[in-house]
């Protein structure tokens, strides 16, 4: 469970330029983009790869963008509440000796590291951009 391993769900072309991290959409929603990466490809009639746009992960929120709201949305896009509860319960069972499962510790630790990575990314993005 790594932040940079979340599959992109949006593509942007060169015409509109690199997508912004924060954007207010025409439908009234707010978009947060992360993992923005150049997309390479071979254009028709060409033999060499060139930049053809960008890929990224988009989270659409219908309220004002806040760090807690985005953190929850990003985490839920990877781990739903049931899976999160299963991670916590498996970890607690192992720690309390109810059911020994050493992998539960590793999985829960991986999840906690993921949530901290999300928090770090959001703190950085909110401090670097003025959202209007």
PDB file of C-alpha atoms in Angstrom:
ATOM      1  CA  UNK A   1       0.000   0.000   0.000  1.00  0.00           C
ATOM      2  CA  UNK A   2       2.049   2.887  -1.297  1.00  0.00           C
ATOM      3  CA  UNK A   3       0.881   6.320  -2.296  1.00  0.00           C
ATOM      4  CA  UNK A   4       2.715   6.281  -5.615  1.00  0.00           C
ATOM      5  CA  UNK A   5       1.238   2.880  -6.493  1.00  0.00           C
ATOM      6  CA  UNK A   6      -2.348   4.168  -6.680  1.00  0.00           C
ATOM      7  CA  UNK A   7      -3.422   3.746 -10.292  1.00  0.00           C
ATOM      8  CA  UNK A   8      -4.064   7.007 -12.160  1.00  0.00           C
ATOM      9  CA  UNK A   9      -7.724   7.685 -12.893  1.00  0.00           C
ATOM     10  CA  UNK A  10      -7.314  10.798 -15.066  1.00  0.00           C
ATOM     11  CA  UNK A  11      -5.437  11.854 -18.187  1.00  0.00           C
ATOM     12  CA  UNK A  12      -4.691  15.397 -19.310  1.00  0.00           C
ATOM     13  CA  UNK A  13      -3.436  16.460 -22.721  1.00  0.00           C
ATOM     14  CA  UNK A  14      -0.779  19.008 -23.670  1.00  0.00           C
ATOM     15  CA  UNK A  15      -3.358  21.513 -24.926  1.00  0.00           C
ATOM     16  CA  UNK A  16      -4.497  22.423 -21.425  1.00  0.00           C
ATOM     17  CA  UNK A  17      -1.066  22.103 -19.843  1.00  0.00           C
ATOM     18  CA  UNK A  18      -0.013  20.384 -16.665  1.00  0.00           C
ATOM     19  CA  UNK A  19      -3.025  19.861 -14.411  1.00  0.00           C
ATOM     20  CA  UNK A  20      -3.195  21.885 -11.233  1.00  0.00           C
ATOM     21  CA  UNK A  21      -3.249  20.194  -7.854  1.00  0.00           C
ATOM     22  CA  UNK A  22      -6.385  22.061  -6.768  1.00  0.00           C
ATOM     23  CA  UNK A  23      -9.210  23.007  -9.098  1.00  0.00           C
ATOM     24  CA  UNK A  24     -12.777  24.188  -8.752  1.00  0.00           C
ATOM     25  CA  UNK A  25     -14.807  22.466 -11.492  1.00  0.00           C
ATOM     26  CA  UNK A  26     -17.699  23.947 -13.480  1.00  0.00           C
ATOM     27  CA  UNK A  27     -20.187  21.579 -11.819  1.00  0.00           C
ATOM     28  CA  UNK A  28     -19.470  23.086  -8.390  1.00  0.00           C
ATOM     29  CA  UNK A  29     -17.220  20.290  -7.181  1.00  0.00           C
ATOM     30  CA  UNK A  30     -13.602  20.635  -6.120  1.00  0.00           C
ATOM     31  CA  UNK A  31     -10.825  18.446  -7.489  1.00  0.00           C
ATOM     32  CA  UNK A  32      -7.593  17.449  -5.798  1.00  0.00           C
ATOM     33  CA  UNK A  33      -4.913  15.847  -7.975  1.00  0.00           C
ATOM     34  CA  UNK A  34      -1.857  13.920  -6.849  1.00  0.00           C
ATOM     35  CA  UNK A  35       0.752  11.635  -8.392  1.00  0.00           C
ATOM     36  CA  UNK A  36       0.863  13.924 -11.430  1.00  0.00           C
ATOM     37  CA  UNK A  37       3.254  12.302 -13.904  1.00  0.00           C
ATOM     38  CA  UNK A  38       4.252  12.950 -17.510  1.00  0.00           C
ATOM     39  CA  UNK A  39       2.650  10.560 -19.967  1.00  0.00           C
ATOM     40  CA  UNK A  40       4.848   9.413 -22.818  1.00  0.00           C
ATOM     41  CA  UNK A  41       3.710   7.974 -26.116  1.00  0.00           C
ATOM     42  CA  UNK A  42       4.444   7.654 -29.813  1.00  0.00           C
ATOM     43  CA  UNK A  43       2.421  10.003 -31.987  1.00  0.00           C
ATOM     44  CA  UNK A  44       0.996   8.804 -35.275  1.00  0.00           C
ATOM     45  CA  UNK A  45       3.671   8.777 -37.960  1.00  0.00           C
ATOM     46  CA  UNK A  46       6.448   9.128 -35.371  1.00  0.00           C
ATOM     47  CA  UNK A  47       8.992   6.592 -34.149  1.00  0.00           C
ATOM     48  CA  UNK A  48      10.232   8.354 -31.054  1.00  0.00           C
ATOM     49  CA  UNK A  49       8.444   8.635 -27.715  1.00  0.00           C
ATOM     50  CA  UNK A  50       7.447  12.144 -26.696  1.00  0.00           C
ATOM     51  CA  UNK A  51       5.426  13.669 -23.895  1.00  0.00           C
ATOM     52  CA  UNK A  52       1.753  13.480 -24.867  1.00  0.00           C
ATOM     53  CA  UNK A  53       0.230  14.688 -21.602  1.00  0.00           C
ATOM     54  CA  UNK A  54      -0.082  13.793 -17.953  1.00  0.00           C
ATOM     55  CA  UNK A  55      -1.693  11.132 -15.802  1.00  0.00           C
ATOM     56  CA  UNK A  56      -2.797  11.638 -12.228  1.00  0.00           C
ATOM     57  CA  UNK A  57      -5.119  10.543  -9.483  1.00  0.00           C
ATOM     58  CA  UNK A  58      -8.140  12.757  -8.973  1.00  0.00           C
ATOM     59  CA  UNK A  59     -10.352  13.023  -5.931  1.00  0.00           C
ATOM     60  CA  UNK A  60     -13.605  14.952  -6.427  1.00  0.00           C
ATOM     61  CA  UNK A  61     -15.222  16.516  -3.366  1.00  0.00           C
ATOM     62  CA  UNK A  62     -18.532  18.382  -3.303  1.00  0.00           C
ATOM     63  CA  UNK A  63     -17.587  20.485  -0.277  1.00  0.00           C
ATOM     64  CA  UNK A  64     -14.671  22.787   0.416  1.00  0.00           C
ATOM     65  CA  UNK A  65     -11.362  20.936   0.251  1.00  0.00           C
ATOM     66  CA  UNK A  66      -9.876  20.333   3.671  1.00  0.00           C
ATOM     67  CA  UNK A  67      -6.973  18.140   4.700  1.00  0.00           C
ATOM     68  CA  UNK A  68      -9.110  15.812   6.856  1.00  0.00           C
ATOM     69  CA  UNK A  69     -11.732  15.403   4.129  1.00  0.00           C
ATOM     70  CA  UNK A  70      -9.133  14.696   1.445  1.00  0.00           C
ATOM     71  CA  UNK A  71      -7.172  12.342   3.688  1.00  0.00           C
ATOM     72  CA  UNK A  72     -10.290  10.283   4.296  1.00  0.00           C
ATOM     73  CA  UNK A  73     -11.235  10.283   0.588  1.00  0.00           C
ATOM     74  CA  UNK A  74      -7.756   9.185  -0.524  1.00  0.00           C
ATOM     75  CA  UNK A  75      -7.557   6.452   2.105  1.00  0.00           C
ATOM     76  CA  UNK A  76     -11.087   5.238   1.261  1.00  0.00           C
ATOM     77  CA  UNK A  77     -10.143   5.082  -2.416  1.00  0.00           C
ATOM     78  CA  UNK A  78      -7.623   2.394  -1.430  1.00  0.00           C
ATOM     79  CA  UNK A  79      -9.023   0.794   1.744  1.00  0.00           C
ATOM     80  CA  UNK A  80     -12.727   0.745   2.590  1.00  0.00           C
ATOM     81  CA  UNK A  81     -13.977   0.890   6.193  1.00  0.00           C
ATOM     82  CA  UNK A  82     -14.510  -2.881   6.415  1.00  0.00           C
ATOM     83  CA  UNK A  83     -10.951  -3.610   5.276  1.00  0.00           C
ATOM     84  CA  UNK A  84      -9.585  -1.024   7.710  1.00  0.00           C
ATOM     85  CA  UNK A  85     -11.529  -2.571  10.588  1.00  0.00           C
ATOM     86  CA  UNK A  86     -10.246  -6.015   9.605  1.00  0.00           C
ATOM     87  CA  UNK A  87      -6.645  -4.696   9.692  1.00  0.00           C
ATOM     88  CA  UNK A  88      -7.141  -3.200  13.150  1.00  0.00           C
ATOM     89  CA  UNK A  89      -8.910  -6.282  14.524  1.00  0.00           C
ATOM     90  CA  UNK A  90      -6.280  -8.668  13.160  1.00  0.00           C
ATOM     91  CA  UNK A  91      -3.527  -6.526  14.674  1.00  0.00           C
ATOM     92  CA  UNK A  92      -5.287  -6.335  18.057  1.00  0.00           C
ATOM     93  CA  UNK A  93      -5.939 -10.100  18.113  1.00  0.00           C
ATOM     94  CA  UNK A  94      -2.249 -10.717  17.495  1.00  0.00           C
ATOM     95  CA  UNK A  95      -1.052  -8.191  20.085  1.00  0.00           C
ATOM     96  CA  UNK A  96      -3.443  -9.554  22.739  1.00  0.00           C
ATOM     97  CA  UNK A  97      -2.584 -13.164  21.932  1.00  0.00           C
ATOM     98  CA  UNK A  98      -6.121 -14.073  20.843  1.00  0.00           C
ATOM     99  CA  UNK A  99      -4.932 -15.223  17.420  1.00  0.00           C
ATOM    100  CA  UNK A 100      -1.255 -15.208  16.522  1.00  0.00           C
ATOM    101  CA  UNK A 101      -0.737 -13.723  13.047  1.00  0.00           C
ATOM    102  CA  UNK A 102       2.630 -12.026  12.518  1.00  0.00           C
ATOM    103  CA  UNK A 103       1.495 -10.797   9.079  1.00  0.00           C
ATOM    104  CA  UNK A 104      -1.200  -8.727  10.819  1.00  0.00           C
ATOM    105  CA  UNK A 105       1.506  -6.540  12.350  1.00  0.00           C
ATOM    106  CA  UNK A 106       3.193  -5.977   8.988  1.00  0.00           C
ATOM    107  CA  UNK A 107      -0.094  -5.224   7.206  1.00  0.00           C
ATOM    108  CA  UNK A 108      -1.231  -2.785   9.880  1.00  0.00           C
ATOM    109  CA  UNK A 109       2.155  -1.073   9.937  1.00  0.00           C
ATOM    110  CA  UNK A 110       2.029  -0.746   6.139  1.00  0.00           C
ATOM    111  CA  UNK A 111      -1.438   0.823   6.433  1.00  0.00           C
ATOM    112  CA  UNK A 112      -0.264   3.288   9.109  1.00  0.00           C
ATOM    113  CA  UNK A 113       2.739   4.291   6.992  1.00  0.00           C
ATOM    114  CA  UNK A 114       0.382   4.834   4.045  1.00  0.00           C
ATOM    115  CA  UNK A 115      -1.862   7.131   6.114  1.00  0.00           C
ATOM    116  CA  UNK A 116       1.184   9.129   7.238  1.00  0.00           C
ATOM    117  CA  UNK A 117       2.366   9.425   3.620  1.00  0.00           C
ATOM    118  CA  UNK A 118      -1.057  10.795   2.681  1.00  0.00           C
ATOM    119  CA  UNK A 119      -0.898  13.293   5.553  1.00  0.00           C
ATOM    120  CA  UNK A 120       2.608  14.434   4.561  1.00  0.00           C
ATOM    121  CA  UNK A 121       1.550  14.898   0.922  1.00  0.00           C
ATOM    122  CA  UNK A 122      -1.506  16.938   1.909  1.00  0.00           C
ATOM    123  CA  UNK A 123       0.443  19.170   4.301  1.00  0.00           C
ATOM    124  CA  UNK A 124       2.964  19.841   1.538  1.00  0.00           C
ATOM    125  CA  UNK A 125       0.328  20.511  -1.121  1.00  0.00           C
ATOM    126  CA  UNK A 126      -1.767  22.780   1.086  1.00  0.00           C
ATOM    127  CA  UNK A 127       1.321  24.768   2.083  1.00  0.00           C
ATOM    128  CA  UNK A 128       2.565  25.140  -1.520  1.00  0.00           C
ATOM    129  CA  UNK A 129      -0.653  26.201  -3.194  1.00  0.00           C
ATOM    130  CA  UNK A 130      -3.117  28.984  -2.684  1.00  0.00           C
ATOM    131  CA  UNK A 131      -6.541  27.484  -3.256  1.00  0.00           C
ATOM    132  CA  UNK A 132      -9.094  29.936  -4.597  1.00  0.00           C
TER     133      UNK A 132
END
